[in-house]
CSV table of C-alpha atoms in Angstrom, one decimal:
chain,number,residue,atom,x,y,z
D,1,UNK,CA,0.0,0.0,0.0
D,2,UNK,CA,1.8,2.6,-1.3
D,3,UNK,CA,0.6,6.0,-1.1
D,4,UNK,CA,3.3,8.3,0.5
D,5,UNK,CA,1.3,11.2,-0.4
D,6,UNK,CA,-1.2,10.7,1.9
D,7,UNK,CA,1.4,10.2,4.8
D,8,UNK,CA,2.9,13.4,3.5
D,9,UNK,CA,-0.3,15.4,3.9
D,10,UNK,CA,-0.8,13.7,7.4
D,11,UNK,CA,2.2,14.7,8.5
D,12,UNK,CA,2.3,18.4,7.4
D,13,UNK,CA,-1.2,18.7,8.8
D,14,UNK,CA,0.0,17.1,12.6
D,15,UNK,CA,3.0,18.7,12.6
D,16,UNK,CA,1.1,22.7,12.0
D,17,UNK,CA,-1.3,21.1,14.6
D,18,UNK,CA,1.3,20.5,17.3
D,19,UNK,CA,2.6,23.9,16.2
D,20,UNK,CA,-0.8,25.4,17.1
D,21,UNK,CA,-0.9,23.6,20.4
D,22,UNK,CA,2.2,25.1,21.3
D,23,UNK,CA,2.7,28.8,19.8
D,24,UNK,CA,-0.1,31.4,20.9
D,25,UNK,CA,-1.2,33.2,18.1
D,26,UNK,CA,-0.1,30.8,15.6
D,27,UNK,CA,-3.8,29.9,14.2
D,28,UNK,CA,-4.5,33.5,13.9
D,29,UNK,CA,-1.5,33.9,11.8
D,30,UNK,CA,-2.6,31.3,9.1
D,31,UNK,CA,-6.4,31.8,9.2
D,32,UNK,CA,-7.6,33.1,5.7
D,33,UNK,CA,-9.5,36.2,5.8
D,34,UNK,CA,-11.0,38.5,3.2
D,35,UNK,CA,-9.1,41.6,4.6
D,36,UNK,CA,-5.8,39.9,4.6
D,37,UNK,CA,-5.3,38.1,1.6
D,38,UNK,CA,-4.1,41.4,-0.8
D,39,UNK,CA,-1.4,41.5,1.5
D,40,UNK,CA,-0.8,38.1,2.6
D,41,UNK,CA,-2.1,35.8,-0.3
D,42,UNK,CA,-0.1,32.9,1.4
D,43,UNK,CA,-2.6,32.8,3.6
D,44,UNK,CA,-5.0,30.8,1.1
D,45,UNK,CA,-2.8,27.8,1.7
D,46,UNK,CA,-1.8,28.0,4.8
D,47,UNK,CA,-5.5,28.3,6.1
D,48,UNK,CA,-5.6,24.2,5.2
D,49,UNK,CA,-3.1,23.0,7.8
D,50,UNK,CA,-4.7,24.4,10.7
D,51,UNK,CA,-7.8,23.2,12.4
D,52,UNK,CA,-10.4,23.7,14.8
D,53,UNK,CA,-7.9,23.4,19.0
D,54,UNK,CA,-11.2,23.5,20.6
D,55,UNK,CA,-11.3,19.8,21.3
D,56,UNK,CA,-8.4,17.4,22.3
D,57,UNK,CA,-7.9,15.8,20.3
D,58,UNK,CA,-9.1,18.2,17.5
D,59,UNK,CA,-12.1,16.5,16.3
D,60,UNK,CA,-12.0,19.0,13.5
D,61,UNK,CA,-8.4,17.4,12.2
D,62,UNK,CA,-9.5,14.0,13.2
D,63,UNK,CA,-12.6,13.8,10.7
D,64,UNK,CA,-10.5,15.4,7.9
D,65,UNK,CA,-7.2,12.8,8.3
D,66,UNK,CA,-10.2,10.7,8.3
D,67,UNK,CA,-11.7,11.2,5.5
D,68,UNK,CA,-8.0,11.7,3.7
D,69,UNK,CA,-7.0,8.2,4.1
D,70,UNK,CA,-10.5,6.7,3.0
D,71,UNK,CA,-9.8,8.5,-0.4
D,72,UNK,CA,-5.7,8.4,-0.5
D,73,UNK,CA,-6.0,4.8,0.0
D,74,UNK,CA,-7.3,4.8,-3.7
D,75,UNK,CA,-6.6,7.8,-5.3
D,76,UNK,CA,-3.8,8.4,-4.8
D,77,UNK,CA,-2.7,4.8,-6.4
D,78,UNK,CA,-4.8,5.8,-9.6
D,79,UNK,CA,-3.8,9.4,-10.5
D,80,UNK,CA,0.0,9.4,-8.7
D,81,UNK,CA,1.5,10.8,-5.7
D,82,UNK,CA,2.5,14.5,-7.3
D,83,UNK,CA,-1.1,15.1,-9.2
D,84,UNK,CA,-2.0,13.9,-5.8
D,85,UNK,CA,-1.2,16.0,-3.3
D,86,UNK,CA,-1.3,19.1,-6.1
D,87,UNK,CA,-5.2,18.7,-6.2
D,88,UNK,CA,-5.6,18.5,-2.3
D,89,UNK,CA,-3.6,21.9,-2.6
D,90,UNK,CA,-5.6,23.7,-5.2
D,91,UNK,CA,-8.4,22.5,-3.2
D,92,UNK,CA,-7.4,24.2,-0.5
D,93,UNK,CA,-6.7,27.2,-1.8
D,94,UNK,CA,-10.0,27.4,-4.1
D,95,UNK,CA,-11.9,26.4,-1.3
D,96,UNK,CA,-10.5,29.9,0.7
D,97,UNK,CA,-11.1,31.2,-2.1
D,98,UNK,CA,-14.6,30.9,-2.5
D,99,UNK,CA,-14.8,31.5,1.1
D,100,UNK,CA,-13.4,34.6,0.6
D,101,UNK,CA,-15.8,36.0,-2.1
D,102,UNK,CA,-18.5,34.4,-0.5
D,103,UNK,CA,-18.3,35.7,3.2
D,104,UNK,CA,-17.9,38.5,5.1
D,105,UNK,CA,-13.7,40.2,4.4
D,106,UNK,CA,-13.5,40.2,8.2
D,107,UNK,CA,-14.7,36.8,9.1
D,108,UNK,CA,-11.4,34.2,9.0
D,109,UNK,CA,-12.0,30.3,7.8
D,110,UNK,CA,-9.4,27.4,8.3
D,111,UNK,CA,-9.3,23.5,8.1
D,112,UNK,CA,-8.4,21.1,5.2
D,113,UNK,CA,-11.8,20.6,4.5
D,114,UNK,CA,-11.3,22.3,0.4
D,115,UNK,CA,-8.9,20.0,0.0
D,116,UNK,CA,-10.6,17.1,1.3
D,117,UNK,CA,-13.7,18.0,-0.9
D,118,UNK,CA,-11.4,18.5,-4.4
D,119,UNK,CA,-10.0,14.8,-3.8
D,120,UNK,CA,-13.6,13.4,-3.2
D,121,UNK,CA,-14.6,15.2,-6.4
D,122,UNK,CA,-11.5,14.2,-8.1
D,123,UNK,CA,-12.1,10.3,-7.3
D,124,UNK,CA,-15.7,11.1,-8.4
D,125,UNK,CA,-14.6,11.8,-12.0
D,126,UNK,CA,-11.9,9.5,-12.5
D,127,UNK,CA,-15.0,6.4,-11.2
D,128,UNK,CA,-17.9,7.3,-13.1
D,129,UNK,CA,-17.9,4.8,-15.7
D,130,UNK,CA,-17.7,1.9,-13.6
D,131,UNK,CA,-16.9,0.8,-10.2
D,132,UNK,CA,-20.3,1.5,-9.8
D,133,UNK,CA,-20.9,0.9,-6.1
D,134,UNK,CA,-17.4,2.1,-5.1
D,135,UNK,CA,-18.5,5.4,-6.5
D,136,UNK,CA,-22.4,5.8,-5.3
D,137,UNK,CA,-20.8,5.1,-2.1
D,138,UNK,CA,-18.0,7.8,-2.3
D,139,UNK,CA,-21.6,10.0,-3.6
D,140,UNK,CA,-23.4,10.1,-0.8
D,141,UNK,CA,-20.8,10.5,1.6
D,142,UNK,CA,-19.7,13.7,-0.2
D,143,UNK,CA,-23.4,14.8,-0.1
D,144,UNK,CA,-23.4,14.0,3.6
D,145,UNK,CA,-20.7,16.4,4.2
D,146,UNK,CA,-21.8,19.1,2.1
D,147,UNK,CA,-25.0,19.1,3.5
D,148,UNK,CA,-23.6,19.0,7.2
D,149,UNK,CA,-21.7,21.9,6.5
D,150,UNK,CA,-24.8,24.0,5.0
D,151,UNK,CA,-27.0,22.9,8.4
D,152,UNK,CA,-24.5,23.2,10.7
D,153,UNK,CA,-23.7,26.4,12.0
D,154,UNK,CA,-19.8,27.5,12.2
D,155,UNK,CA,-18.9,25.7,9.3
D,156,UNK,CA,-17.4,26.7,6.0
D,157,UNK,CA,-19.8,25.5,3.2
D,158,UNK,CA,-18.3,27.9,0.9
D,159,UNK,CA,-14.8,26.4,1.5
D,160,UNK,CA,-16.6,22.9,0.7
D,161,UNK,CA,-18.4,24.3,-2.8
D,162,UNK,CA,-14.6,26.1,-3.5
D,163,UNK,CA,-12.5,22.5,-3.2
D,164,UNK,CA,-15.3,20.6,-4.8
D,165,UNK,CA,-15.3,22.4,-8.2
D,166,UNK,CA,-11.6,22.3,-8.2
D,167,UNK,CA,-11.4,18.4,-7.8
D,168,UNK,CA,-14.2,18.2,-10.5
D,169,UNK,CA,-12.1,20.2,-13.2
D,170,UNK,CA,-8.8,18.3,-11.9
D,171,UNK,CA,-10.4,15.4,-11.9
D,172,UNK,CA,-11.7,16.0,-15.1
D,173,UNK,CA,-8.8,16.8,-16.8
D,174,UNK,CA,-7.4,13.7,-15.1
D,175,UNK,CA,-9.2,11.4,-17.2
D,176,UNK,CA,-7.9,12.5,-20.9
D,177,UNK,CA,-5.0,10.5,-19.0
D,178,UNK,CA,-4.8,7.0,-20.3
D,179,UNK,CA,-2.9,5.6,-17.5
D,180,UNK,CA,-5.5,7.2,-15.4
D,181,UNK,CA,-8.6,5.3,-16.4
D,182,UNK,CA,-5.9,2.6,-16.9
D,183,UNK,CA,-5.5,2.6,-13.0
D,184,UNK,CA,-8.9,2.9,-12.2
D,185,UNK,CA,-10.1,0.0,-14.0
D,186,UNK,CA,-6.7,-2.4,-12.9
D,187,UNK,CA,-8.4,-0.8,-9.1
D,188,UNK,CA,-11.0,-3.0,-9.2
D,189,UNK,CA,-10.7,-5.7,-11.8
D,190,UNK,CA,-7.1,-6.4,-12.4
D,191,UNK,CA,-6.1,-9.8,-13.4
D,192,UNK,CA,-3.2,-9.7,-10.9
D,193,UNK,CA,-5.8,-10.2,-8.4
D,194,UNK,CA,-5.2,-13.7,-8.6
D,195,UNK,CA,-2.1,-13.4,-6.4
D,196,UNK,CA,-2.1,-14.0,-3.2
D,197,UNK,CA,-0.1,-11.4,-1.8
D,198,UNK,CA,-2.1,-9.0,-4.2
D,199,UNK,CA,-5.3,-10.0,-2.6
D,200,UNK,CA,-4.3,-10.3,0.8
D,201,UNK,CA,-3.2,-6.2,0.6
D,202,UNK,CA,-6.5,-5.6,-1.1
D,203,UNK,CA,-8.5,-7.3,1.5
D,204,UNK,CA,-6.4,-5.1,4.5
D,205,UNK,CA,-7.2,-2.1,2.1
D,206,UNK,CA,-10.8,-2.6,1.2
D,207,UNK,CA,-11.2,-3.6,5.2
D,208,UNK,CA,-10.0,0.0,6.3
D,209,UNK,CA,-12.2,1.7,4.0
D,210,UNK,CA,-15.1,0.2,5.3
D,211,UNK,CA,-14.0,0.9,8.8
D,212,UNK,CA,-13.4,4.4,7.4
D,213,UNK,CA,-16.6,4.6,5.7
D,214,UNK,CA,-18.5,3.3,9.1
D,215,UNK,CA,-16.4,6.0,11.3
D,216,UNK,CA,-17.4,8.6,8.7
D,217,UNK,CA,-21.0,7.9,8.5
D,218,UNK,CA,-20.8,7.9,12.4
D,219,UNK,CA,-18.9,11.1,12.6
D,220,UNK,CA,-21.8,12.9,10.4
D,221,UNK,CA,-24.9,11.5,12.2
D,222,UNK,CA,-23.8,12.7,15.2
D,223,UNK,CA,-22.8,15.9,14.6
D,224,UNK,CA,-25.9,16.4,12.7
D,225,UNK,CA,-28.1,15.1,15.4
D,226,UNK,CA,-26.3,16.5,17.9
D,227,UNK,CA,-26.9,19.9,15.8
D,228,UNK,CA,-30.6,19.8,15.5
D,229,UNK,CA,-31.0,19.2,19.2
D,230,UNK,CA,-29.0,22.4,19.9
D,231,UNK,CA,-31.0,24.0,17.7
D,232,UNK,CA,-34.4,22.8,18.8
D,233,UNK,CA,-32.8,23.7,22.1
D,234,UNK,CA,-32.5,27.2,21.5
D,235,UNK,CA,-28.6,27.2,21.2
D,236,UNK,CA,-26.9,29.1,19.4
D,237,UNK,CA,-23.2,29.1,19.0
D,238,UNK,CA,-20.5,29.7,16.3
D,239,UNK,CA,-16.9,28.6,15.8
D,240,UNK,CA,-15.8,32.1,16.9
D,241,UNK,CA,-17.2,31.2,20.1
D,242,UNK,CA,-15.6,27.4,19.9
D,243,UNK,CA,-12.0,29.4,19.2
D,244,UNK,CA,-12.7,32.2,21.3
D,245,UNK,CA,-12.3,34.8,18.1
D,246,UNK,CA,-14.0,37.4,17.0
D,247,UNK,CA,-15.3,37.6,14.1
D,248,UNK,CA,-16.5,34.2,13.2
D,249,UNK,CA,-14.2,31.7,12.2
D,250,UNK,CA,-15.7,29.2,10.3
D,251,UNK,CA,-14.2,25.5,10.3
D,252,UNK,CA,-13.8,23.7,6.3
């Protein structure tokens, strides 16, 4: 199982987290907002290696890494390591960018959440001609999130909309790769699945994705329930009030 993309994006993303943990200010720093970005443009990238310190551990990083391995785990195999971790950046940085036109210039967004959503879009193109039920599943999960972060209050939808569009024109252009559909297709049905060491790593693979899938489904339906019943509650809250900032600073 080779995919030292994903490990590379894990790292970056616990190291900045320690980081966080241990510098004061050092969220603040990297947190994209409207009225900084003339001057600091940097910080449209550097918005997607910080998350939510709220909770420890953060659940905000946890359900992103999450969510990275249960796509790396096959992406990254089909359209290579460098095209790999170059979508999950312009993810991120079209994801702040959308945040950016589509919020207020003084409220700040962070979280690898664009990213996230431009390699489930990307995986999206690159499986919709077969591996049918690989890719309905990968469907509505990505419509779970989306729709998570348009109910739930304090998080970045924009940033979600922003990534997503970027993985469906990268993944797009992805495909007038030969190797790429090449990939896809030896993914699920390649005759070297008749060895046993072959099959034994796709059985440990295809086993953590479903623990992945479970976990993510999980993750969702409690937030979301957990979410209505503050709202029927009466409460209201934000991530500014999560992060103790102000103004809001949504989560992606």
């Amino acid at each position: 199982m080779r995919v030292p993309g994903t490990i590379i994006i894990t790292a970056v993303l616990l190291v900045f987290y320690i980081v966080q943990l241990a510098v004061d200010d050092f969220t603040e720093d990297m947190v994209v907002r409207g009225i900084y970005v003339v001057e600091e443009p940097w910080r449209l990238l550097s918005s997607g290696v910080v998350h939510s310190t709220e909770t420890l551990p953060s659940s905000h990083l946890l359900s992103n890494l999450l969510m990275l391995w249960y796509i790396g785990l096959l992406l990254e195999r089909i359209v290579g390591t460098v095209r790999f971790i170059a979508i999950f950046a312009v993810g991120v940085v079209a994801g702040s960018v959308a945040t950016v036109l589509l919020t207020s210039p003084v409220d700040g967004a962070l979280g690898a959440s664009g990213g996230i959503f431009a390699l489930c879009t990307a995986l999206l193109m690159v499986l919709r001609k077969g591996a049918n039920a690989a890719f309905r599943s990968l469907a509505i999960v990505v419509v779970i999130m989306f729709l998570q972060g348009v109910l739930m209050p304090g998080v970045s939808w924009e940033g979600h909309l922003g990534g997503a569009i970027a993985g469906i024109v990268l993944g797009g252009a992805a495909r007038f790769q030969p190797y790429v559909l090449e990939r896809a297709g030896m993914a699920f049905h390649s005759p070297e699945a008749l060895d046993p060491a072959v099959t034994r790593n796709r059985i440990a693979t295809a086993g953590t994705r479903r623990i992945a899938e479970i976990a993510i489904y999980g993750i969702f339906l409690t937030a979301t329930v957990w979410a209505c019943l503050n709202y029927a509650a009466g409460v209201k809250w934000t991530t500014a009030s999560m992060a103790e900032w102000s103004p809001v600073v949504q989560t992606q």
